[in-house]
PDB file of C-alpha atoms in Angstrom:
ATOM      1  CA  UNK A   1      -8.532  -8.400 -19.804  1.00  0.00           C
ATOM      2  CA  UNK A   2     -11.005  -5.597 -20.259  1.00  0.00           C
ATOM      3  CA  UNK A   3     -14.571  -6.677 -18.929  1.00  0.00           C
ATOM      4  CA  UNK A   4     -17.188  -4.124 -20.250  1.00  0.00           C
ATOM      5  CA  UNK A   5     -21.169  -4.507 -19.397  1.00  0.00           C
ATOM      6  CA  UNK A   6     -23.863  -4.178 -22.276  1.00  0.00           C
ATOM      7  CA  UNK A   7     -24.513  -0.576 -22.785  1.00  0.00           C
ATOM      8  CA  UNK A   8     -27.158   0.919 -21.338  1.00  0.00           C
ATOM      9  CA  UNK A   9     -29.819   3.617 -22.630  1.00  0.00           C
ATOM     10  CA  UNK A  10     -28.252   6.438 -24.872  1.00  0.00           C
ATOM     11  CA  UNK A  11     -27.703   9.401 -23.061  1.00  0.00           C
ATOM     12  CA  UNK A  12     -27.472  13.075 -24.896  1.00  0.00           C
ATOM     13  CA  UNK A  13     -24.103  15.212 -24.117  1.00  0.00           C
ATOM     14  CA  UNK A  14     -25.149  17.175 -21.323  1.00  0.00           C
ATOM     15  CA  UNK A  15     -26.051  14.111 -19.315  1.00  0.00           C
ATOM     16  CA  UNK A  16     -22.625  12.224 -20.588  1.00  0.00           C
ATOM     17  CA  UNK A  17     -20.403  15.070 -19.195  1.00  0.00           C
ATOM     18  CA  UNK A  18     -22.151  14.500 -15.956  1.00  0.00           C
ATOM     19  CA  UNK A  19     -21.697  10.880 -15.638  1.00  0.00           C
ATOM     20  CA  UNK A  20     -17.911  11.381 -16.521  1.00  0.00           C
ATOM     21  CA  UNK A  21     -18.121  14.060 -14.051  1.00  0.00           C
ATOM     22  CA  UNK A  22     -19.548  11.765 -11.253  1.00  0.00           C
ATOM     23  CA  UNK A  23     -17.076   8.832 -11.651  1.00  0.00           C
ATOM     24  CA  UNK A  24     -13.851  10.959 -11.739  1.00  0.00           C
ATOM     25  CA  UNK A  25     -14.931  12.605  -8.607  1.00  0.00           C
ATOM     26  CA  UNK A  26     -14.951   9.453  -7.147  1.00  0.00           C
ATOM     27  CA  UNK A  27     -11.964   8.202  -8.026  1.00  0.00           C
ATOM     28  CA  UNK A  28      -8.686   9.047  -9.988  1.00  0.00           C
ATOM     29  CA  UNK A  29      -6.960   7.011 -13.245  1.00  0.00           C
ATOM     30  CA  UNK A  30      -3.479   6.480 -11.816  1.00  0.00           C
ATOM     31  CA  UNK A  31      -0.259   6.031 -13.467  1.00  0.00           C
ATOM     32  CA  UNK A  32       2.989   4.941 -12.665  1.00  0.00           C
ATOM     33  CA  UNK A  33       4.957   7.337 -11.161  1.00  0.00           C
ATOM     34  CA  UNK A  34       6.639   9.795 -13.733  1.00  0.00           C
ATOM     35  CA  UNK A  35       5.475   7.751 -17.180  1.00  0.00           C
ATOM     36  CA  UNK A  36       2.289   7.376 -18.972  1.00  0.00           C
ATOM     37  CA  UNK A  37       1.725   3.651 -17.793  1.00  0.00           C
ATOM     38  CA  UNK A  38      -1.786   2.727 -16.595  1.00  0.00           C
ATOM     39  CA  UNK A  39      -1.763   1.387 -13.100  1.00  0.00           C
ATOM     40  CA  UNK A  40      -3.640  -1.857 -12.959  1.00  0.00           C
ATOM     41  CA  UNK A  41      -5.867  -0.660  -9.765  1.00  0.00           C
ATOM     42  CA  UNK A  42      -6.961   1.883 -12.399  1.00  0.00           C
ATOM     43  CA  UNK A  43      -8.573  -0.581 -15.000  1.00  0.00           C
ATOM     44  CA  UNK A  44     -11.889  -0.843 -13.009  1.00  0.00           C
ATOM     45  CA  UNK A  45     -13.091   2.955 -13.418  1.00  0.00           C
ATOM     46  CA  UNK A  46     -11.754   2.907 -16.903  1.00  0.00           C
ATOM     47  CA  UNK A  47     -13.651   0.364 -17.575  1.00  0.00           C
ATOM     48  CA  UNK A  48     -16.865   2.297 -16.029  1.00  0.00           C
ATOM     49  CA  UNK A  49     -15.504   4.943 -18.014  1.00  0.00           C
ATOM     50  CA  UNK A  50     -15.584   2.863 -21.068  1.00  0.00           C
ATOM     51  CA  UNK A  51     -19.094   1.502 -20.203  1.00  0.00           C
ATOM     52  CA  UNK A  52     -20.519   5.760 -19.948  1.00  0.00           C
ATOM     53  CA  UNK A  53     -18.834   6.851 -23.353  1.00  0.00           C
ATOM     54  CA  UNK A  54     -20.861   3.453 -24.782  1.00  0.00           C
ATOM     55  CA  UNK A  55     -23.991   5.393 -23.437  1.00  0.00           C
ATOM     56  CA  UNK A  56     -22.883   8.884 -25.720  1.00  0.00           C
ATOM     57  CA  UNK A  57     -22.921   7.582 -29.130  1.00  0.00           C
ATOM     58  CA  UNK A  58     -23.236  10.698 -30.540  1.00  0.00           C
ATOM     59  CA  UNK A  59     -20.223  12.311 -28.349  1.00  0.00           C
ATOM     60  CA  UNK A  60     -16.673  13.360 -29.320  1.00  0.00           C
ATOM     61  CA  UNK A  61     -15.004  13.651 -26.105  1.00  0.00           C
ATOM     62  CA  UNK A  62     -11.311  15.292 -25.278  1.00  0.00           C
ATOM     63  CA  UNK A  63      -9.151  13.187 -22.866  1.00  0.00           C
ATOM     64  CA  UNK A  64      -7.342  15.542 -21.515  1.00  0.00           C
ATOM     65  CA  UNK A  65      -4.012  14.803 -19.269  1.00  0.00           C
ATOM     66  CA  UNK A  66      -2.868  17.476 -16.527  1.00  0.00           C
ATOM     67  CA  UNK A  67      -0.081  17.309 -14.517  1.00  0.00           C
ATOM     68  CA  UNK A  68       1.631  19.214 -11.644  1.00  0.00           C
ATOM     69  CA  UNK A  69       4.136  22.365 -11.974  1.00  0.00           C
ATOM     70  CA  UNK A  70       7.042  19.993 -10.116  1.00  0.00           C
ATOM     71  CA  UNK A  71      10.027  19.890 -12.754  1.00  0.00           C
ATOM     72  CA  UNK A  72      10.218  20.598 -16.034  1.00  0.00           C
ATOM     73  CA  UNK A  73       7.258  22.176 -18.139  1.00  0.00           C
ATOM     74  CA  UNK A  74       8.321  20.668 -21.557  1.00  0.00           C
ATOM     75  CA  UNK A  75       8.307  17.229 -19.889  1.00  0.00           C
ATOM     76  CA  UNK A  76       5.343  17.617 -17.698  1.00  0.00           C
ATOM     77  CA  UNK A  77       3.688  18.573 -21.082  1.00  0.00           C
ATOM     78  CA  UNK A  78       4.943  15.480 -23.154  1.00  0.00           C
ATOM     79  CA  UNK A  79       3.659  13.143 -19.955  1.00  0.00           C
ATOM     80  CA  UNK A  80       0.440  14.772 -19.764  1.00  0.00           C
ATOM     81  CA  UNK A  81      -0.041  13.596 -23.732  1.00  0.00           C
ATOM     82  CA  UNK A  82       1.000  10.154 -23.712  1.00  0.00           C
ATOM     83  CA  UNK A  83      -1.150   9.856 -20.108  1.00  0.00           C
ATOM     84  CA  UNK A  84      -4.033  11.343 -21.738  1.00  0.00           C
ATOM     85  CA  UNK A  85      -3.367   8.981 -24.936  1.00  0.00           C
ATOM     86  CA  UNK A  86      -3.097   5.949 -22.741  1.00  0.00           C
ATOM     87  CA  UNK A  87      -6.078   6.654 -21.400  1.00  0.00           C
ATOM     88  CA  UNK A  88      -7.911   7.034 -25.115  1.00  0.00           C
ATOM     89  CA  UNK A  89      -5.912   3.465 -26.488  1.00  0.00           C
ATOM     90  CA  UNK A  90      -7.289   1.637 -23.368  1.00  0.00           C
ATOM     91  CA  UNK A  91     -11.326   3.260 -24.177  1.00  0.00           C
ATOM     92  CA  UNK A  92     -10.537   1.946 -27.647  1.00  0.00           C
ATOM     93  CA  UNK A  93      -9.326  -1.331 -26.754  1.00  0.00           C
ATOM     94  CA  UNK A  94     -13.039  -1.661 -24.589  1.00  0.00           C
ATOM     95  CA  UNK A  95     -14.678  -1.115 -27.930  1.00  0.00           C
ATOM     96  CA  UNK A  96     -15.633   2.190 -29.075  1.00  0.00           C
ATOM     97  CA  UNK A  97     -14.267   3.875 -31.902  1.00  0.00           C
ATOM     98  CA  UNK A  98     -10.603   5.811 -32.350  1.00  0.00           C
ATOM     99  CA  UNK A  99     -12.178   8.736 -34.387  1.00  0.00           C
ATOM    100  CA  UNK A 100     -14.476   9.894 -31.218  1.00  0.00           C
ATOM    101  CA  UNK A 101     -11.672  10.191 -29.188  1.00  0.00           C
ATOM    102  CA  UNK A 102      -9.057  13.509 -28.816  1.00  0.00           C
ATOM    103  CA  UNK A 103      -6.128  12.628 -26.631  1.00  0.00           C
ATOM    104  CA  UNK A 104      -4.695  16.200 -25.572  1.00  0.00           C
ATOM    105  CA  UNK A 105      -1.866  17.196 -22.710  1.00  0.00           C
ATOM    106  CA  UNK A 106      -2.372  20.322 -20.671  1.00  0.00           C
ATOM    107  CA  UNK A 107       0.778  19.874 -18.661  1.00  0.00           C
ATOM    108  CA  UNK A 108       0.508  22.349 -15.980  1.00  0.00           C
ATOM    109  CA  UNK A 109      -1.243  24.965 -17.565  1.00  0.00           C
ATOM    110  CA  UNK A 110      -4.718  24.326 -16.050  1.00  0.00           C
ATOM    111  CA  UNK A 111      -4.242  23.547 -12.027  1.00  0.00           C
ATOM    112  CA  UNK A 112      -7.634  23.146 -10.343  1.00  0.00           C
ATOM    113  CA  UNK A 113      -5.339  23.375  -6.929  1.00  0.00           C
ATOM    114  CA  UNK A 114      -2.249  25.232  -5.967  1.00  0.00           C
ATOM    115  CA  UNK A 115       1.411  23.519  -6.492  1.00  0.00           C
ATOM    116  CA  UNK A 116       2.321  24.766  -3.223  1.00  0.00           C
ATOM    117  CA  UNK A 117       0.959  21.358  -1.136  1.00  0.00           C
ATOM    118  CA  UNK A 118       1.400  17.344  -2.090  1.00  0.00           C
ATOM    119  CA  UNK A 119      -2.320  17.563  -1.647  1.00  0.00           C
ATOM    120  CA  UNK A 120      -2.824  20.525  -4.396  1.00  0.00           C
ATOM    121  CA  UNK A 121      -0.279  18.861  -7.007  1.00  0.00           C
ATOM    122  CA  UNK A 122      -2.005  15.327  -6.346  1.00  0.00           C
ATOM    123  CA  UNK A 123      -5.450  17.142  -7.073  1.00  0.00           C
ATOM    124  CA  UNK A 124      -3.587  18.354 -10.335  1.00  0.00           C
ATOM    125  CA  UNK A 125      -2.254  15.544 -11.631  1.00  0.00           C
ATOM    126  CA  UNK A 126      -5.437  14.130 -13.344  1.00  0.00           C
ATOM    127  CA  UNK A 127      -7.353  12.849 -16.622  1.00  0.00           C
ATOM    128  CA  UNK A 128     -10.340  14.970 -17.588  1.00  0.00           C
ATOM    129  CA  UNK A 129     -13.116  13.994 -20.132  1.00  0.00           C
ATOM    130  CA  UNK A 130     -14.407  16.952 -22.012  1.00  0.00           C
ATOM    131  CA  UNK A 131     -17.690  15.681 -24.277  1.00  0.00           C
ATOM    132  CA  UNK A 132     -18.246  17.913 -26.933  1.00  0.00           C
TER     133      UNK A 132
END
């Protein structure tokens, strides 16, 4: 069951990006290992996340999937979309609107980290939120 909180005050872009910013540095939307299944200790930050894109009415925001360079790129690309779409169904399901959502897959294209350490590819394999 998805429990969302009333929204609070509207917030413009700028500030929205931020607040994503702030909870996904705090914690990461996990999956199951190797499919696009949300893991269940995941449902309380998407549910915060659900509660900040309530607070961007005006937003269009990109959910965009990453993943690391481990095996191969045309399946690490087709993971990072239907992660990146799981995450935009469950933000639907909480209430807001399909249309202001972009579910997009990076695959391994955009590493914030190197694929050289299990710390690096963990720090790659991630969901961003891009508010445009």
């Amino acid at each position: 069951e998805i429990t969302v909180k009333p929204a609070s005050a509207p917030v413009d872009n700028t500030v929205c990006q931020q607040l994503f910013a702030d909870l996904l540095a705090k914690a990461r939307i996990r999956f199951e290992s190797s499919k696009a299944d949300l893991s269940p200790d995941s449902f309380g930050l998407l549910d915060r996340l659900t509660e900040t894109a309530l607070r961007c009415p005006t937003a269009n925001i990109e959910v965009a999937g990453h993943t690391d360079a481990d095996g191969d790129a045309t399946q690490n690309q087709a993971l990072s979309e239907r992660r990146a779409q799981a995450v935009a169904d469950y933000l639907v399901r909480g209430g807001l609107p399909a249309n202001r959502f972009e579910a997009v897959g990076y695959g391994s294209n955009k590493p914030v980290a190197g694929n050289d350490t299990e710390e690096g590819k963990a720090q790659n394999r991630r969901i961003d939120f891009v508010v445009k």
